[in-house]
PDB file of C-alpha atoms and ligand atoms in Angstrom:
ATOM      1  CA  MET A  24       7.381  17.200   9.621  1.00  0.00           C
ATOM      2  CA  ASN A  25       4.881  14.838   7.998  1.00  0.00           C
ATOM      3  CA  THR A  26       5.630  11.220   8.771  1.00  0.00           C
ATOM      4  CA  MET A  27       4.533   7.809   7.560  1.00  0.00           C
ATOM      5  CA  LEU A  28       4.946   4.169   8.540  1.00  0.00           C
ATOM      6  CA  ALA A  29       7.511   2.115   6.623  1.00  0.00           C
ATOM      7  CA  GLY A  30       8.798  -1.461   6.872  1.00  0.00           C
ATOM      8  CA  ARG A  31      12.550  -0.926   7.238  1.00  0.00           C
ATOM      9  CA  LEU A  32      15.408  -3.410   7.263  1.00  0.00           C
ATOM     10  CA  ARG A  33      18.584  -2.447   9.132  1.00  0.00           C
ATOM     11  CA  LEU A  34      21.408  -3.743   6.967  1.00  0.00           C
ATOM     12  CA  ASP A  35      24.027  -4.313   9.694  1.00  0.00           C
ATOM     13  CA  THR A  36      21.871  -6.376  12.058  1.00  0.00           C
ATOM     14  CA  ARG A  37      19.231  -7.522   9.528  1.00  0.00           C
ATOM     15  CA  THR A  38      16.513  -6.484  11.938  1.00  0.00           C
ATOM     16  CA  PHE A  39      13.177  -5.584  10.376  1.00  0.00           C
ATOM     17  CA  ALA A  40      10.742  -3.151  11.978  1.00  0.00           C
ATOM     18  CA  VAL A  41       7.853  -0.883  11.068  1.00  0.00           C
ATOM     19  CA  GLU A  42       9.158   2.612  11.786  1.00  0.00           C
ATOM     20  CA  GLU A  43       7.844   6.157  11.612  1.00  0.00           C
ATOM     21  CA  VAL A  44       9.886   8.058   9.035  1.00  0.00           C
ATOM     22  CA  PRO A  45       9.508  11.345   7.128  1.00  0.00           C
ATOM     23  CA  ILE A  46       7.307  11.218   4.025  1.00  0.00           C
ATOM     24  CA  PRO A  47       9.837  11.543   1.174  1.00  0.00           C
ATOM     25  CA  VAL A  48       9.750  14.634  -1.019  1.00  0.00           C
ATOM     26  CA  PRO A  49       9.900  13.970  -4.783  1.00  0.00           C
ATOM     27  CA  GLY A  50      12.905  15.503  -6.526  1.00  0.00           C
ATOM     28  CA  PRO A  51      13.159  16.541 -10.191  1.00  0.00           C
ATOM     29  CA  GLY A  52      11.479  13.992 -12.458  1.00  0.00           C
ATOM     30  CA  GLU A  53      10.144  12.044  -9.489  1.00  0.00           C
ATOM     31  CA  VAL A  54       6.615  11.281  -8.327  1.00  0.00           C
ATOM     32  CA  LEU A  55       5.373  10.584  -4.801  1.00  0.00           C
ATOM     33  CA  VAL A  56       3.049   7.572  -4.914  1.00  0.00           C
ATOM     34  CA  GLU A  57       0.520   6.688  -2.219  1.00  0.00           C
ATOM     35  CA  VAL A  58       0.920   2.920  -1.874  1.00  0.00           C
ATOM     36  CA  ARG A  59      -2.275   0.847  -2.054  1.00  0.00           C
ATOM     37  CA  ALA A  60      -0.753  -2.640  -2.324  1.00  0.00           C
ATOM     38  CA  ALA A  61       2.725  -4.146  -2.103  1.00  0.00           C
ATOM     39  CA  GLY A  62       3.790  -7.738  -2.640  1.00  0.00           C
ATOM     40  CA  VAL A  63       5.943  -9.880  -0.372  1.00  0.00           C
ATOM     41  CA  CYS A  64       8.560 -11.718  -2.428  1.00  0.00           C
ATOM     42  CA  LEU A  65      10.719 -14.589  -1.199  1.00  0.00           C
ATOM     43  CA  SER A  66      13.650 -12.248  -1.942  1.00  0.00           C
ATOM     44  CA  ASP A  67      12.338 -10.047   0.878  1.00  0.00           C
ATOM     45  CA  VAL A  68      12.505 -13.020   3.244  1.00  0.00           C
ATOM     46  CA  HIS A  69      16.042 -13.753   2.040  1.00  0.00           C
ATOM     47  CA  LEU A  70      17.037 -10.130   2.632  1.00  0.00           C
ATOM     48  CA  ILE A  71      15.747 -10.333   6.194  1.00  0.00           C
ATOM     49  CA  ASP A  72      17.393 -13.704   6.950  1.00  0.00           C
ATOM     50  CA  GLY A  73      20.697 -12.446   5.509  1.00  0.00           C
ATOM     51  CA  SER A  74      21.035 -14.900   2.619  1.00  0.00           C
ATOM     52  CA  LEU A  75      20.591 -12.066   0.083  1.00  0.00           C
ATOM     53  CA  SER A  76      22.219  -8.626   0.111  1.00  0.00           C
ATOM     54  CA  PRO A  77      21.488  -5.483  -1.885  1.00  0.00           C
ATOM     55  CA  PHE A  78      23.531  -5.323  -5.088  1.00  0.00           C
ATOM     56  CA  PHE A  79      24.261  -1.645  -5.765  1.00  0.00           C
ATOM     57  CA  LEU A  80      23.362   0.356  -2.662  1.00  0.00           C
ATOM     58  CA  THR A  81      22.506   3.986  -3.224  1.00  0.00           C
ATOM     59  CA  ASP A  82      24.198   6.628  -1.063  1.00  0.00           C
ATOM     60  CA  ALA A  83      20.935   7.387   0.747  1.00  0.00           C
ATOM     61  CA  VAL A  84      20.566   3.775   1.895  1.00  0.00           C
ATOM     62  CA  THR A  85      24.245   3.542   2.860  1.00  0.00           C
ATOM     63  CA  GLU A  86      23.947   6.702   4.976  1.00  0.00           C
ATOM     64  CA  ALA A  87      20.725   5.557   6.662  1.00  0.00           C
ATOM     65  CA  GLY A  88      22.038   2.016   7.202  1.00  0.00           C
ATOM     66  CA  ALA A  89      18.528   0.798   6.397  1.00  0.00           C
ATOM     67  CA  VAL A  90      16.230   0.333   3.428  1.00  0.00           C
ATOM     68  CA  THR A  91      12.451   0.265   3.048  1.00  0.00           C
ATOM     69  CA  LEU A  92      11.664  -3.107   1.466  1.00  0.00           C
ATOM     70  CA  GLY A  93       9.163  -3.775  -1.320  1.00  0.00           C
ATOM     71  CA  HIS A  94       9.795  -4.093  -5.064  1.00  0.00           C
ATOM     72  CA  GLU A  95       6.222  -5.045  -6.033  1.00  0.00           C
ATOM     73  CA  VAL A  96       4.173  -1.875  -5.629  1.00  0.00           C
ATOM     74  CA  ALA A  97       0.916  -0.361  -6.905  1.00  0.00           C
ATOM     75  CA  GLY A  98      -0.815   2.819  -5.816  1.00  0.00           C
ATOM     76  CA  VAL A  99      -1.978   6.241  -6.885  1.00  0.00           C
ATOM     77  CA  VAL A 100      -0.054   9.347  -7.897  1.00  0.00           C
ATOM     78  CA  HIS A 101       0.029  11.750  -4.943  1.00  0.00           C
ATOM     79  CA  THR A 102       2.473  14.614  -5.628  1.00  0.00           C
ATOM     80  CA  LEU A 103       4.606  15.511  -8.643  1.00  0.00           C
ATOM     81  CA  GLY A 104       8.173  16.705  -8.203  1.00  0.00           C
ATOM     82  CA  PRO A 105       9.586  19.543 -10.316  1.00  0.00           C
ATOM     83  CA  ASP A 106      10.214  18.948 -14.033  1.00  0.00           C
ATOM     84  CA  VAL A 107       7.939  15.915 -14.335  1.00  0.00           C
ATOM     85  CA  LYS A 108       7.309  15.686 -18.072  1.00  0.00           C
ATOM     86  CA  GLY A 109       4.514  13.102 -18.294  1.00  0.00           C
ATOM     87  CA  GLY A 110       0.854  13.947 -17.906  1.00  0.00           C
ATOM     88  CA  TRP A 111       0.508  12.320 -14.482  1.00  0.00           C
ATOM     89  CA  THR A 112      -2.366  13.509 -12.341  1.00  0.00           C
ATOM     90  CA  PRO A 113      -2.965  13.069  -8.605  1.00  0.00           C
ATOM     91  CA  GLY A 114      -5.164  10.037  -7.971  1.00  0.00           C
ATOM     92  CA  GLN A 115      -4.054   8.266 -11.158  1.00  0.00           C
ATOM     93  CA  ARG A 116      -3.685   4.505 -10.633  1.00  0.00           C
ATOM     94  CA  VAL A 117      -0.179   3.215 -11.316  1.00  0.00           C
ATOM     95  CA  VAL A 118       2.113   0.224 -10.937  1.00  0.00           C
ATOM     96  CA  LEU A 119       5.829   0.760 -10.340  1.00  0.00           C
ATOM     97  CA  GLN A 120       8.668  -0.983 -12.159  1.00  0.00           C
ATOM     98  CA  ALA A 121      10.738  -3.128  -9.793  1.00  0.00           C
ATOM     99  CA  GLY A 122      13.881  -1.135 -10.535  1.00  0.00           C
ATOM    100  CA  GLU A 123      15.603   1.397 -12.727  1.00  0.00           C
ATOM    101  CA  ALA A 124      18.824   2.038 -14.625  1.00  0.00           C
ATOM    102  CA  CYS A 125      21.516   3.747 -12.520  1.00  0.00           C
ATOM    103  CA  GLY A 126      21.832   6.601 -15.009  1.00  0.00           C
ATOM    104  CA  ASP A 127      25.590   7.143 -14.719  1.00  0.00           C
ATOM    105  CA  CYS A 128      27.466   3.916 -15.584  1.00  0.00           C
ATOM    106  CA  GLY A 129      29.232   3.398 -18.922  1.00  0.00           C
ATOM    107  CA  GLY A 130      26.241   1.511 -20.281  1.00  0.00           C
ATOM    108  CA  CYS A 131      23.757   4.208 -19.279  1.00  0.00           C
ATOM    109  CA  LEU A 132      25.948   7.006 -20.669  1.00  0.00           C
ATOM    110  CA  ARG A 133      26.044   5.196 -24.033  1.00  0.00           C
ATOM    111  CA  ARG A 134      22.271   4.654 -23.769  1.00  0.00           C
ATOM    112  CA  MET A 135      22.828   0.904 -23.699  1.00  0.00           C
ATOM    113  CA  THR A 136      22.216  -1.746 -21.041  1.00  0.00           C
ATOM    114  CA  CYS A 137      22.890  -0.511 -17.501  1.00  0.00           C
ATOM    115  CA  HIS A 138      25.806  -2.324 -15.804  1.00  0.00           C
ATOM    116  CA  ARG A 139      24.545  -1.654 -12.284  1.00  0.00           C
ATOM    117  CA  PRO A 140      20.730  -1.692 -12.383  1.00  0.00           C
ATOM    118  CA  LEU A 141      19.115  -0.581  -9.134  1.00  0.00           C
ATOM    119  CA  THR A 142      16.377  -2.686  -7.571  1.00  0.00           C
ATOM    120  CA  ARG A 143      13.512  -0.979  -5.763  1.00  0.00           C
ATOM    121  CA  GLY A 144      13.334  -2.025  -2.133  1.00  0.00           C
ATOM    122  CA  LEU A 145      16.927  -3.326  -2.166  1.00  0.00           C
ATOM    123  CA  ASP A 146      19.226  -0.597  -3.439  1.00  0.00           C
ATOM    124  CA  TYR A 147      16.807   2.269  -2.800  1.00  0.00           C
ATOM    125  CA  ASP A 148      13.682   2.644  -0.690  1.00  0.00           C
ATOM    126  CA  GLY A 149      10.745   0.533  -1.851  1.00  0.00           C
ATOM    127  CA  GLY A 150       7.034   0.298  -1.282  1.00  0.00           C
ATOM    128  CA  TRP A 151       6.456  -1.341   2.104  1.00  0.00           C
ATOM    129  CA  ALA A 152       5.354   2.091   3.236  1.00  0.00           C
ATOM    130  CA  GLN A 153       2.431   4.469   3.050  1.00  0.00           C
ATOM    131  CA  TYR A 154       4.221   6.491   0.380  1.00  0.00           C
ATOM    132  CA  THR A 155       7.120   5.840  -1.968  1.00  0.00           C
ATOM    133  CA  ILE A 156       9.123   7.769  -4.550  1.00  0.00           C
ATOM    134  CA  ALA A 157       9.360   6.687  -8.191  1.00  0.00           C
ATOM    135  CA  ARG A 158      11.123   8.208 -11.182  1.00  0.00           C
ATOM    136  CA  GLU A 159       8.329   9.039 -13.600  1.00  0.00           C
ATOM    137  CA  GLY A 160       9.834   6.707 -16.216  1.00  0.00           C
ATOM    138  CA  THR A 161       9.239   3.761 -13.864  1.00  0.00           C
ATOM    139  CA  LEU A 162       5.485   4.402 -13.573  1.00  0.00           C
ATOM    140  CA  LEU A 163       2.894   2.610 -15.670  1.00  0.00           C
ATOM    141  CA  PRO A 164      -0.811   3.501 -15.641  1.00  0.00           C
ATOM    142  CA  ILE A 165      -3.189   0.641 -14.806  1.00  0.00           C
ATOM    143  CA  PRO A 166      -6.865   0.288 -15.750  1.00  0.00           C
ATOM    144  CA  ASP A 167      -9.597   0.908 -13.178  1.00  0.00           C
ATOM    145  CA  GLU A 168     -10.775  -2.709 -13.320  1.00  0.00           C
ATOM    146  CA  LEU A 169      -7.375  -4.111 -12.274  1.00  0.00           C
ATOM    147  CA  PRO A 170      -7.292  -4.408  -8.459  1.00  0.00           C
ATOM    148  CA  PHE A 171      -4.224  -2.912  -6.761  1.00  0.00           C
ATOM    149  CA  ASP A 172      -3.244  -6.210  -5.124  1.00  0.00           C
ATOM    150  CA  GLN A 173      -3.186  -7.949  -8.508  1.00  0.00           C
ATOM    151  CA  ALA A 174      -1.354  -5.076 -10.210  1.00  0.00           C
ATOM    152  CA  ALA A 175       1.306  -4.928  -7.485  1.00  0.00           C
ATOM    153  CA  ILE A 176       2.767  -8.354  -8.272  1.00  0.00           C
ATOM    154  CA  ILE A 177       3.139  -7.743 -12.029  1.00  0.00           C
ATOM    155  CA  PRO A 178       6.612  -6.098 -11.741  1.00  0.00           C
ATOM    156  CA  ASP A 179       8.246  -9.294 -10.462  1.00  0.00           C
ATOM    157  CA  ALA A 180       6.054 -12.363  -9.937  1.00  0.00           C
ATOM    158  CA  VAL A 181       4.478 -12.009 -13.401  1.00  0.00           C
ATOM    159  CA  SER A 182       7.083 -10.125 -15.453  1.00  0.00           C
ATOM    160  CA  THR A 183      10.028 -12.344 -14.448  1.00  0.00           C
ATOM    161  CA  PRO A 184       8.461 -15.596 -15.733  1.00  0.00           C
ATOM    162  CA  TYR A 185       7.069 -13.636 -18.710  1.00  0.00           C
ATOM    163  CA  ALA A 186      10.621 -12.634 -19.698  1.00  0.00           C
ATOM    164  CA  ALA A 187      11.842 -16.214 -19.214  1.00  0.00           C
ATOM    165  CA  ILE A 188       9.086 -17.775 -21.324  1.00  0.00           C
ATOM    166  CA  VAL A 189       8.442 -15.134 -23.986  1.00  0.00           C
ATOM    167  CA  GLY A 190      11.929 -13.566 -24.160  1.00  0.00           C
ATOM    168  CA  THR A 191      14.764 -15.858 -23.100  1.00  0.00           C
ATOM    169  CA  GLY A 192      13.036 -19.171 -23.806  1.00  0.00           C
ATOM    170  CA  ALA A 193      11.036 -17.887 -26.816  1.00  0.00           C
ATOM    171  CA  VAL A 194       8.528 -20.678 -26.212  1.00  0.00           C
ATOM    172  CA  ARG A 195       6.372 -21.509 -29.231  1.00  0.00           C
ATOM    173  CA  PRO A 196       3.007 -23.305 -29.384  1.00  0.00           C
ATOM    174  CA  ALA A 197       3.181 -27.075 -28.827  1.00  0.00           C
ATOM    175  CA  GLN A 198       6.652 -26.906 -27.252  1.00  0.00           C
ATOM    176  CA  ALA A 199       7.134 -28.806 -24.000  1.00  0.00           C
ATOM    177  CA  VAL A 200       7.963 -26.665 -20.953  1.00  0.00           C
ATOM    178  CA  GLY A 201       9.276 -27.792 -17.571  1.00  0.00           C
ATOM    179  CA  ILE A 202       8.892 -25.432 -14.600  1.00  0.00           C
ATOM    180  CA  TRP A 203      10.934 -26.200 -11.501  1.00  0.00           C
ATOM    181  CA  GLY A 204       9.263 -24.743  -8.408  1.00  0.00           C
ATOM    182  CA  ALA A 205       5.606 -23.680  -8.714  1.00  0.00           C
ATOM    183  CA  GLY A 206       5.975 -20.896  -6.139  1.00  0.00           C
ATOM    184  CA  GLY A 207       5.154 -17.211  -6.477  1.00  0.00           C
ATOM    185  CA  LEU A 208       6.855 -16.907  -9.866  1.00  0.00           C
ATOM    186  CA  GLY A 209       6.388 -20.502 -10.992  1.00  0.00           C
ATOM    187  CA  ALA A 210       2.609 -20.424 -10.570  1.00  0.00           C
ATOM    188  CA  HIS A 211       2.476 -17.513 -12.996  1.00  0.00           C
ATOM    189  CA  ALA A 212       4.938 -19.275 -15.291  1.00  0.00           C
ATOM    190  CA  VAL A 213       2.434 -22.131 -15.638  1.00  0.00           C
ATOM    191  CA  ARG A 214      -0.314 -19.694 -16.656  1.00  0.00           C
ATOM    192  CA  LEU A 215       1.980 -17.816 -19.055  1.00  0.00           C
ATOM    193  CA  ALA A 216       3.244 -21.030 -20.658  1.00  0.00           C
ATOM    194  CA  ARG A 217      -0.360 -22.058 -21.221  1.00  0.00           C
ATOM    195  CA  MET A 218      -1.173 -18.645 -22.751  1.00  0.00           C
ATOM    196  CA  VAL A 219       1.627 -18.986 -25.324  1.00  0.00           C
ATOM    197  CA  GLY A 220       0.405 -22.476 -26.197  1.00  0.00           C
ATOM    198  CA  ALA A 221       3.098 -24.643 -24.598  1.00  0.00           C
ATOM    199  CA  ALA A 222       2.231 -28.333 -24.262  1.00  0.00           C
ATOM    200  CA  PRO A 223       2.852 -30.334 -22.242  1.00  0.00           C
ATOM    201  CA  ILE A 224       3.621 -28.119 -19.221  1.00  0.00           C
ATOM    202  CA  ILE A 225       5.374 -30.086 -16.499  1.00  0.00           C
ATOM    203  CA  ALA A 226       5.539 -28.348 -13.114  1.00  0.00           C
TER     204      ALA A 226
HETATM  205 ZN1   ZN B  20      10.986 -10.407  -6.069  1.00  0.00          ZN
HETATM  206 ZN1   ZN B  21      23.685   2.312 -15.433  1.00  0.00          ZN
END
């Protein structure tokens, strides 16, 4: 059996360890990604210290009693599972969405907002590993000039403040913006607020 190293959190004891585990095999519509960079989010620290728990555990994680952390992941396509529709090719550079719709709740069945969205690295195995599985719909190609370590943090540290500023807050030029906490997300919020023309920006 081919194995890999993965950073795994035992959910009962909240003990974290790098373990040797089988390299996962992509199922229908899934892609095996060779991880090149993965971010460490404060949520990961909170998962390890027990102040945060997974929201909608998948059966696989429940059975294993442990989850591979990491919801900020970039890498290259390694192996395609059966019935992958997109034109993905091995070696293609990709970033992975930080989660996915569950696919079987009332919202998903009506093709509306998922009621129990699954978070990568919390509810199912994430990218603190040499390889990780992603549904093909959660892959996005990235340009050659974008380094993997910068691409990896887009799915949370950049996209979360982007949604707050551009979506929820709908900030317009010359509007004042206050940012509480210039940490991993807040630092990007300052840059994003500047890009949309906010002024002044108080952080
Ligand atoms: Zn995060
Ligand atoms: Zn759903």
